[in-house]
Short mmCIF file of C-alpha atoms in Angstrom, two decimals:
data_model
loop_
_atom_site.label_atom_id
_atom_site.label_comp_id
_atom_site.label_asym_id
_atom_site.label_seq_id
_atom_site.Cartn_x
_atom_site.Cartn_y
_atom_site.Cartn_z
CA UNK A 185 -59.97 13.25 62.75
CA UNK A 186 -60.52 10.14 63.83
CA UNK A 187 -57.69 6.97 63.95
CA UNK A 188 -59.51 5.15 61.06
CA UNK A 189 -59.44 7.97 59.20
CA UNK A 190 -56.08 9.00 59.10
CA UNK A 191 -55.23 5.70 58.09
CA UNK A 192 -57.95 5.48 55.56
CA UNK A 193 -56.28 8.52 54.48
CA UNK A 194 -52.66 7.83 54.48
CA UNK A 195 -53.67 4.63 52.66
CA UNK A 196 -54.94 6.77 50.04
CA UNK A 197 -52.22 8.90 49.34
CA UNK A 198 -49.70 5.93 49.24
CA UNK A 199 -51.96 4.12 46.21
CA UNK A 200 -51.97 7.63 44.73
CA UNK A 201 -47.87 7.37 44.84
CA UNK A 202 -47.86 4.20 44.08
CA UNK A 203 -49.78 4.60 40.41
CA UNK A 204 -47.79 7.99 39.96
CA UNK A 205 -44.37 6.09 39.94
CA UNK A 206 -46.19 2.85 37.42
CA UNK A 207 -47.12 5.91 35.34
CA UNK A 208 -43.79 7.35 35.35
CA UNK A 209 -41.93 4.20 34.72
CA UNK A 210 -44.13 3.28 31.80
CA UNK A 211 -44.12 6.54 30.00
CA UNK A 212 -40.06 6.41 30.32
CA UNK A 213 -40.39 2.94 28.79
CA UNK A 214 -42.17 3.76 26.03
CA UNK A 215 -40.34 6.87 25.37
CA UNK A 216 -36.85 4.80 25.72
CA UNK A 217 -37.88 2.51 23.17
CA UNK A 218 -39.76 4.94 20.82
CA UNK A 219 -37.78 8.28 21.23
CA UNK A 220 -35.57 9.80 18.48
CA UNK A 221 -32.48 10.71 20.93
CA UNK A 222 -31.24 7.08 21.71
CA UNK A 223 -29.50 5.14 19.04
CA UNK A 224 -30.30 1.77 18.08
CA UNK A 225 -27.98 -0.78 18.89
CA UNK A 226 -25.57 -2.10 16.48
CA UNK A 227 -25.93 -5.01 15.27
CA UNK A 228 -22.98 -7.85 14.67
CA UNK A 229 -23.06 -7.58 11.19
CA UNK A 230 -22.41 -3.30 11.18
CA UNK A 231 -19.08 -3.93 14.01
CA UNK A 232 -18.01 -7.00 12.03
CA UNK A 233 -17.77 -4.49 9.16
CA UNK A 234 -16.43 -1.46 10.78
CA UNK A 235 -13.79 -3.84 12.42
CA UNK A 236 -12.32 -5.36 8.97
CA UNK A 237 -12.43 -1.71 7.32
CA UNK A 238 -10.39 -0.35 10.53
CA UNK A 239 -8.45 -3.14 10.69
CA UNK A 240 -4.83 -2.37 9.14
CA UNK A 241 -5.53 1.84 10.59
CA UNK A 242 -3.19 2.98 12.85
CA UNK A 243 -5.50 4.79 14.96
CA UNK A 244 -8.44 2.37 15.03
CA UNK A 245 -10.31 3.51 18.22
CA UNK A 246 -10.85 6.78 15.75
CA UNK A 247 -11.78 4.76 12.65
CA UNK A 248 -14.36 2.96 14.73
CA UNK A 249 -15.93 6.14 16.59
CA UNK A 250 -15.71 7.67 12.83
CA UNK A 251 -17.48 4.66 10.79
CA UNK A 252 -20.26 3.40 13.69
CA UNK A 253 -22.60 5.02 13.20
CA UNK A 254 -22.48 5.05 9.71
CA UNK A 255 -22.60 1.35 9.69
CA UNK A 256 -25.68 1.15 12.14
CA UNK A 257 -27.38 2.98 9.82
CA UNK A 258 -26.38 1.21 6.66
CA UNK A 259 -28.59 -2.10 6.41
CA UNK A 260 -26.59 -3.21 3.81
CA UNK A 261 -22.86 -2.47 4.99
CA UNK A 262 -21.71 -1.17 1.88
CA UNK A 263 -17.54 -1.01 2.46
CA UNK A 264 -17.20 1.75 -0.26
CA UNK A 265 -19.94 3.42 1.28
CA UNK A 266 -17.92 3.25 4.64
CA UNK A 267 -14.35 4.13 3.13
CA UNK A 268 -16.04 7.22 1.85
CA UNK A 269 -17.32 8.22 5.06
CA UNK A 270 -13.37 8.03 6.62
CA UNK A 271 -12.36 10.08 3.90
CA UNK A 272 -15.32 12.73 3.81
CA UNK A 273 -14.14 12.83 8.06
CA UNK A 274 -10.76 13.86 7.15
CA UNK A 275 -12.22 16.22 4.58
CA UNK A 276 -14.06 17.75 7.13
CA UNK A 277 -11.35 17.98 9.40
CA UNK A 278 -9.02 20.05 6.92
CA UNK A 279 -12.00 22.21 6.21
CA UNK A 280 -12.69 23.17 9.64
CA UNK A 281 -8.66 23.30 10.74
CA UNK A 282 -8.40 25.89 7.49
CA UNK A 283 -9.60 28.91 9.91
CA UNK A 284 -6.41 28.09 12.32
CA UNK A 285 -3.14 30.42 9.83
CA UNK A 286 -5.90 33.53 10.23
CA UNK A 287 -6.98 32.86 13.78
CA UNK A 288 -3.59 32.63 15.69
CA UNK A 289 -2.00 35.24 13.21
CA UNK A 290 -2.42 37.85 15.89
CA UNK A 291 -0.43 35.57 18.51
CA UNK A 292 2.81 37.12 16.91
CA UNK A 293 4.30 39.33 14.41
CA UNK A 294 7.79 38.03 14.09
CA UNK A 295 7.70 38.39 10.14
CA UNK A 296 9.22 34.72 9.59
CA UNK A 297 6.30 33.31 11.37
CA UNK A 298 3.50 35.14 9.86
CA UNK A 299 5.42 33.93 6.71
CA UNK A 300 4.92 30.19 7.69
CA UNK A 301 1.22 30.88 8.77
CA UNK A 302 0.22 32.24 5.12
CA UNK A 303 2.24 28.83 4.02
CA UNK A 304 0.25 27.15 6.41
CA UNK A 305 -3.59 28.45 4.83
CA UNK A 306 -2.34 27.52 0.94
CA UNK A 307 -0.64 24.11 2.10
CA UNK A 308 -3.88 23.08 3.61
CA UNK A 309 -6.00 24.27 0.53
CA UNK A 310 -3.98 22.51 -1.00
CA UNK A 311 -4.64 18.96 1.18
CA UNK A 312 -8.21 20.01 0.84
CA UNK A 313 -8.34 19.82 -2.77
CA UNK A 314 -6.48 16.32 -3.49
CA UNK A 315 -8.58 15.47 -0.16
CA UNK A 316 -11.53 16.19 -2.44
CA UNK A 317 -9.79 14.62 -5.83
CA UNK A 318 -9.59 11.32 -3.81
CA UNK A 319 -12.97 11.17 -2.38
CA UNK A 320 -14.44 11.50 -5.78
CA UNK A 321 -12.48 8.51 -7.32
CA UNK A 322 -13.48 6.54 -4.26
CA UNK A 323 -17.07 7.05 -5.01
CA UNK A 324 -17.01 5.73 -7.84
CA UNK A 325 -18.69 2.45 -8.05
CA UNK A 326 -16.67 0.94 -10.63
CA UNK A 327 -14.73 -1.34 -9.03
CA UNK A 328 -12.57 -0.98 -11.96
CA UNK A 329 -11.72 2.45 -12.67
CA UNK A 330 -11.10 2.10 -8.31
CA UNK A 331 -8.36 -0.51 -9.05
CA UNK A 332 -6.81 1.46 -11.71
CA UNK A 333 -6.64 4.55 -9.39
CA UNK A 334 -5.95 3.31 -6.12
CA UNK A 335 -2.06 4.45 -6.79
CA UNK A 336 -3.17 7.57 -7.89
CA UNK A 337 -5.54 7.95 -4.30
CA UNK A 338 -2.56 6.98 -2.15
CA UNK A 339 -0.15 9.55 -3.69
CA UNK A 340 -3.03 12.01 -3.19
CA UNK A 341 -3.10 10.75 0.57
CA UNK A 342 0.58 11.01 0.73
CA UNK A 343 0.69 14.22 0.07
CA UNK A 344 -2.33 15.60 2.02
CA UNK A 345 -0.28 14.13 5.22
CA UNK A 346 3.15 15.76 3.61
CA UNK A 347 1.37 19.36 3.49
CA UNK A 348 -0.18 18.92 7.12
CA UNK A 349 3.63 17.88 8.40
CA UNK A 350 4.77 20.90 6.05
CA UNK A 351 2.79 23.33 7.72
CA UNK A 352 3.60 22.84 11.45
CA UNK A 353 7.04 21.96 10.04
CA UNK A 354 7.61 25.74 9.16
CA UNK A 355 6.23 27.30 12.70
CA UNK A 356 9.26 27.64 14.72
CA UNK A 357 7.25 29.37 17.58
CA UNK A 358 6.36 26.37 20.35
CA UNK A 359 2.66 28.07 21.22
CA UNK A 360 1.58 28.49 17.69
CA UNK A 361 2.95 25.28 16.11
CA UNK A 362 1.61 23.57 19.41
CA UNK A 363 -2.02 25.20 18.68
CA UNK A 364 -1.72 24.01 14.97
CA UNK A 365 -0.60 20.65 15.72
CA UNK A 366 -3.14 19.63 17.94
CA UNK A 367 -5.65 21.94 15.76
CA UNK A 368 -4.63 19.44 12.54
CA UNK A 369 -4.60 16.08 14.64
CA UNK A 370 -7.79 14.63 13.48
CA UNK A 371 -7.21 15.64 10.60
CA UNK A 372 -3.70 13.95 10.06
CA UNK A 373 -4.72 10.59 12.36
CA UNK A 374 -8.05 10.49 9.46
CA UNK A 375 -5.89 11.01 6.74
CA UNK A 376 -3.53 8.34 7.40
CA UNK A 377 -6.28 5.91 8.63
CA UNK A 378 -7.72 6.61 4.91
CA UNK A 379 -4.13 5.96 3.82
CA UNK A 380 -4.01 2.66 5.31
CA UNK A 381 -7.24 1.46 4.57
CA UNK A 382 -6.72 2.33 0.78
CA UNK A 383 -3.24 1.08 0.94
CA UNK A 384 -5.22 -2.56 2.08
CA UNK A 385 -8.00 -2.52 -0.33
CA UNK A 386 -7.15 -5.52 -1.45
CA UNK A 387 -7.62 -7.02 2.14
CA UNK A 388 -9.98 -4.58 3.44
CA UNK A 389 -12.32 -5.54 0.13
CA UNK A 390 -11.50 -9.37 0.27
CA UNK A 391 -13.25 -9.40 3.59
CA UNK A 392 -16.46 -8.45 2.55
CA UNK A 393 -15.78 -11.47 -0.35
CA UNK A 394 -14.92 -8.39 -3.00
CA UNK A 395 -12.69 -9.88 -5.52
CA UNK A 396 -9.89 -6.86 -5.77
CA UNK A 397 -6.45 -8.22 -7.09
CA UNK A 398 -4.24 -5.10 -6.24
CA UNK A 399 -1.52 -7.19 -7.69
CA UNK A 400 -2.97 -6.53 -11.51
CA UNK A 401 -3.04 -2.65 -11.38
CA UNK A 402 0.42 -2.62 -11.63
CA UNK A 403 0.73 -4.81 -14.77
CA UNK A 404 -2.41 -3.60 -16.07
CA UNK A 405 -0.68 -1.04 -18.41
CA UNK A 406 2.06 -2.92 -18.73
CA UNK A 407 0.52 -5.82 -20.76
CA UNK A 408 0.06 -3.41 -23.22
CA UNK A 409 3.43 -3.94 -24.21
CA UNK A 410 5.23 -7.02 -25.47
CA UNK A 411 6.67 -9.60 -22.77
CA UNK A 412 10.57 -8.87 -23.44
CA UNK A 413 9.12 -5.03 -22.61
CA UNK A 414 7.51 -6.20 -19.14
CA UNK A 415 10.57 -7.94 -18.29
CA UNK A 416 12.93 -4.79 -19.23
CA UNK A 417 10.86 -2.26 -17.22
CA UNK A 418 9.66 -4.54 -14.15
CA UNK A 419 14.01 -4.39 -14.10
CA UNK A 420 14.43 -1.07 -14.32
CA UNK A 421 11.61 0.01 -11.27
CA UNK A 422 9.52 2.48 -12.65
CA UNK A 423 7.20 3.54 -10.53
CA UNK A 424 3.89 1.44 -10.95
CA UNK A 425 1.83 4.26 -11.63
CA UNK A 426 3.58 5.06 -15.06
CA UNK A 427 1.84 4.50 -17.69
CA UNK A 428 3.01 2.41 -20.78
CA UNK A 429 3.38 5.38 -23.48
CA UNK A 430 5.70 7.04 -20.18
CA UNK A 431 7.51 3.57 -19.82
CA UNK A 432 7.88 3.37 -23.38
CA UNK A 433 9.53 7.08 -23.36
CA UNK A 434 11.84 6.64 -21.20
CA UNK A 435 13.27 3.20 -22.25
CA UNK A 436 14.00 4.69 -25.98
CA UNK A 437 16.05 7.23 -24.19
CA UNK A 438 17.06 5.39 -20.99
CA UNK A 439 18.12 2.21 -22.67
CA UNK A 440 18.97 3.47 -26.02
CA UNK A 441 20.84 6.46 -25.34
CA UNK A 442 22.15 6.78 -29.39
CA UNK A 443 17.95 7.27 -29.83
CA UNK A 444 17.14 10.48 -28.83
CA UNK A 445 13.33 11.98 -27.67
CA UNK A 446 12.81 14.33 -29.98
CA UNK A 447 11.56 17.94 -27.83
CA UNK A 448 10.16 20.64 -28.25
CA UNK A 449 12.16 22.74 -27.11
CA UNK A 450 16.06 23.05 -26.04
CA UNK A 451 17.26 24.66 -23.02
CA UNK A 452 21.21 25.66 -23.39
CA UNK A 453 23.15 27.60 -21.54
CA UNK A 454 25.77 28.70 -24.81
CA UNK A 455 22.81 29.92 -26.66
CA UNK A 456 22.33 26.84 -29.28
CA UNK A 457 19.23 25.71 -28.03
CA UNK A 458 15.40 27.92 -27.96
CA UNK A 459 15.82 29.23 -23.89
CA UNK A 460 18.60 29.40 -21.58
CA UNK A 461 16.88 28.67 -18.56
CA UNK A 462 14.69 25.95 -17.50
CA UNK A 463 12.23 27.80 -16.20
CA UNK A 464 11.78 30.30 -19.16
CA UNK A 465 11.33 26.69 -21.37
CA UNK A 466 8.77 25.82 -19.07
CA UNK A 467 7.33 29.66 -19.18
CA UNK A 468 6.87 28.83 -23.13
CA UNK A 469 4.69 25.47 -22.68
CA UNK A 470 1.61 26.43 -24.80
CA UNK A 471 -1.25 26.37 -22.18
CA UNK A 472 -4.00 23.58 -24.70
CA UNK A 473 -0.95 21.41 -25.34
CA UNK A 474 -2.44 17.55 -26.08
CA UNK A 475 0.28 14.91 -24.79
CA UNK A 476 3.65 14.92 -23.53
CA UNK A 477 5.77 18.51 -23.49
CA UNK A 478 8.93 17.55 -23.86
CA UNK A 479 12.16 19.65 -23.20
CA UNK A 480 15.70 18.53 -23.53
CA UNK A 481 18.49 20.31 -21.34
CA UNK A 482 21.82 19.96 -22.31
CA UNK A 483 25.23 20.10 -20.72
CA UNK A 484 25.38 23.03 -17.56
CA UNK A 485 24.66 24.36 -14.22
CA UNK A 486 21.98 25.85 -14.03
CA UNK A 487 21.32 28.24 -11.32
CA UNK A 488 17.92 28.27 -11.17
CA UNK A 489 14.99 27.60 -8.79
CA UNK A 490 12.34 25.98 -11.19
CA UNK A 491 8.77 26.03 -10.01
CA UNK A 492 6.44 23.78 -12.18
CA UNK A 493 2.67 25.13 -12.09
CA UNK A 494 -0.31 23.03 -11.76
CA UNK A 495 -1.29 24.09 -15.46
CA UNK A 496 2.10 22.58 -16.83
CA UNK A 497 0.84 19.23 -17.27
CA UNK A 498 2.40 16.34 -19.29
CA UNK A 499 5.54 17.76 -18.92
CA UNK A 500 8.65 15.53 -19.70
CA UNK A 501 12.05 16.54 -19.30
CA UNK A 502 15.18 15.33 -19.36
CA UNK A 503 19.27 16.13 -19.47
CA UNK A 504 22.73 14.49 -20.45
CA UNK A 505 23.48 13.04 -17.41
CA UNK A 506 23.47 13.79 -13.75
CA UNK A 507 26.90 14.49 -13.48
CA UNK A 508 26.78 16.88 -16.78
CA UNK A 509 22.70 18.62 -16.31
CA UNK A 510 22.95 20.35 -13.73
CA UNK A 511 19.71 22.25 -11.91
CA UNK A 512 21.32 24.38 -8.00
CA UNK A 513 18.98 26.60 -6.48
CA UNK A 514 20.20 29.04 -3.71
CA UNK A 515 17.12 29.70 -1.73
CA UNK A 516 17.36 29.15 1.83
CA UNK A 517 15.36 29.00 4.90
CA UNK A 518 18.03 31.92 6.45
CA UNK A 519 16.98 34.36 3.85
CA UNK A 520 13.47 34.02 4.89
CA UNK A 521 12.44 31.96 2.44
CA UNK A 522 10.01 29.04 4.03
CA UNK A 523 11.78 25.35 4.03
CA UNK A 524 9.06 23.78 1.76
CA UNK A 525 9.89 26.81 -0.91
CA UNK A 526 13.60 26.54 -1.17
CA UNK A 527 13.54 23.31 -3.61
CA UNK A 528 15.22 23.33 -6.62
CA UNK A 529 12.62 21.97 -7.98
CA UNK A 530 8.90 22.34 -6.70
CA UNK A 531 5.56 22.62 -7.83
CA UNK A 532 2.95 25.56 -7.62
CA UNK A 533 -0.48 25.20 -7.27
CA UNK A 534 -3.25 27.32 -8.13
CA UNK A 535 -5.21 28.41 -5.16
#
């Protein structure tokens, strides 16, 4: 082959190479700026958003990753919409962690631990379902019935974190409470970056120019009652979530101890009242009862663990005085009962 035609040749080949490679780059264009696997980038508005929702979290680097891509995705930026995305994340997070008490139980068969591991799979059902409870309330769009709740959603929070702590609390074994701590760490970081966030509503909401006076749920119920009333219980520090009918209860017999509650029933320990124990009182509650249950325990000790069931609602109870009612419980971690069980006075919930 001749000089010319080698070159003629080689020539060729490089054009060839050359319109392979504009191909190439084109086709990589158009699928980079058309394709379905690259996300879009977001905008100001979406981080400006995610950044004054994540703002008073503890753990913000795992608010942002959490709410992104949410936020990209939501034109309008809709804070509620994003609040309920860090809570359904922490919901998820409990639900997938729940597999963790059955999957290490084979690590060990020390009797105490395998005891703390079955505590472990109802304490987190538990944390699923006020998980749940709290997600619903924050999806409502009533910006109202949100404000009258928000209490109500933190002491859910609070004690979704409480039964995470509670489980790893009770595994004494370093390998399996190591495996369920770091199993339950999203979970707990999302919960309390929920936790925060609801905790700054006010703040969080005020951003997005959301009129939210967290300052009126606590009064809300109160203004029910006359202004000398407001003034007496703002003084005593009731909790803000009590209601005014529960405020009103216990000033007649807080502040007017000659005015007694009338009950339903009487726990006594000499045999004058309907039960001698607390417990069997509580035992008795009818299970449709409308309002407050109310049980009066006089004078005593009363050795007793008392264990109030999720069914036993509206229950109010109350003594002659801490120094002359008095409720002593003898269960102990050392017997093998586990820690969160030995209260004198706990609550049971129905799985």
């Amino acid at each position: 082959m001749g000089s010319n035609m080698k070159k003629a040749v080689a020539g060729g080949v490089s054009i060839l190479l050359l319109i392979g490679v504009i191909v190439i780059a084109v086709i990589f264009n158009i699928g980079h700026l058309g394709g379905h696997d690259n996300k879009p980038p977001q905008s100001s508005a979406s981080i400006k958003a995610v950044t004054n929702i994540c703002a008073p979290t503890d753990y913000k680097d795992l608010c942002v990753e959490t709410l992104s891509p949410s936020a990209s995705s939501n034109s309008t930026n809709d804070p509620i919409e994003l609040i309920k995305v860090a809570f359904m994340a922490a919901l998820q997070h409990i639900q997938s962690a729940s597999h963790l008490p059955s999957d290490i139980a084979n690590k060990t068969n020390d009797p105490m631990q395998q005891a703390a591991l079955s505590d472990c799979k109802d304490l987190l059902q538990y944390a699923e379902a006020e998980l749940q409870a709290a997600y619903s309330e924050v999806g409502d769009k009533d910006m109202h019935t949100l404000s009258d709740r928000v209490n109500e959603i933190r002491n859910w929070l609070s004690a979704v974190i409480s039964y995470q702590e509670t489980c790893t609390d009770g595994l004494t074994h370093p390998e399996l409470k190591s495996i369920m701590q770091n199993g339950l760490l999203n979970a707990t970081q999302l919960t309390s970056n929920a936790l925060a966030i609801v905790s700054e509503i006010s703040s969080v909401l005020s951003a997005f120019n959301i009129p939210f006076n967290l300052s009126s749920i606590t009064s809300r119920h109160l203004l029910e009652q006359s202004s000398n009333d407001l003034v007496e219980m703002d003084m005593d520090g009731y909790p803000s979530w009590f209601s005014a009918s529960d405020r009103k209860l216990l000033a007649v017999h807080h502040k007017h101890m000659e005015v007694k509650v009338k009950p339903h029933v009487v726990v006594a320990q000499d045999g004058s009242g309907n039960f001698k124990k607390i417990s069997d009182a509580l035992n008795a509650m009818p299970k449709r009862h409308s309002g407050r249950y109310v049980i009066y325990v006089k004078a005593g000790i009363y050795r007793e663990s008392v264990t109030v069931t999720e069914d036993m609602v509206n229950v109010f109870m109350y003594g002659d005085g801490p120094r002359r009612t008095i409720v002593t419980g003898s269960k102990n971690y050392a017997d093998g009962t586990p820690t969160y069980q030995t209260a004198t006075f706990g609550e049971q919930r129905n799985l």
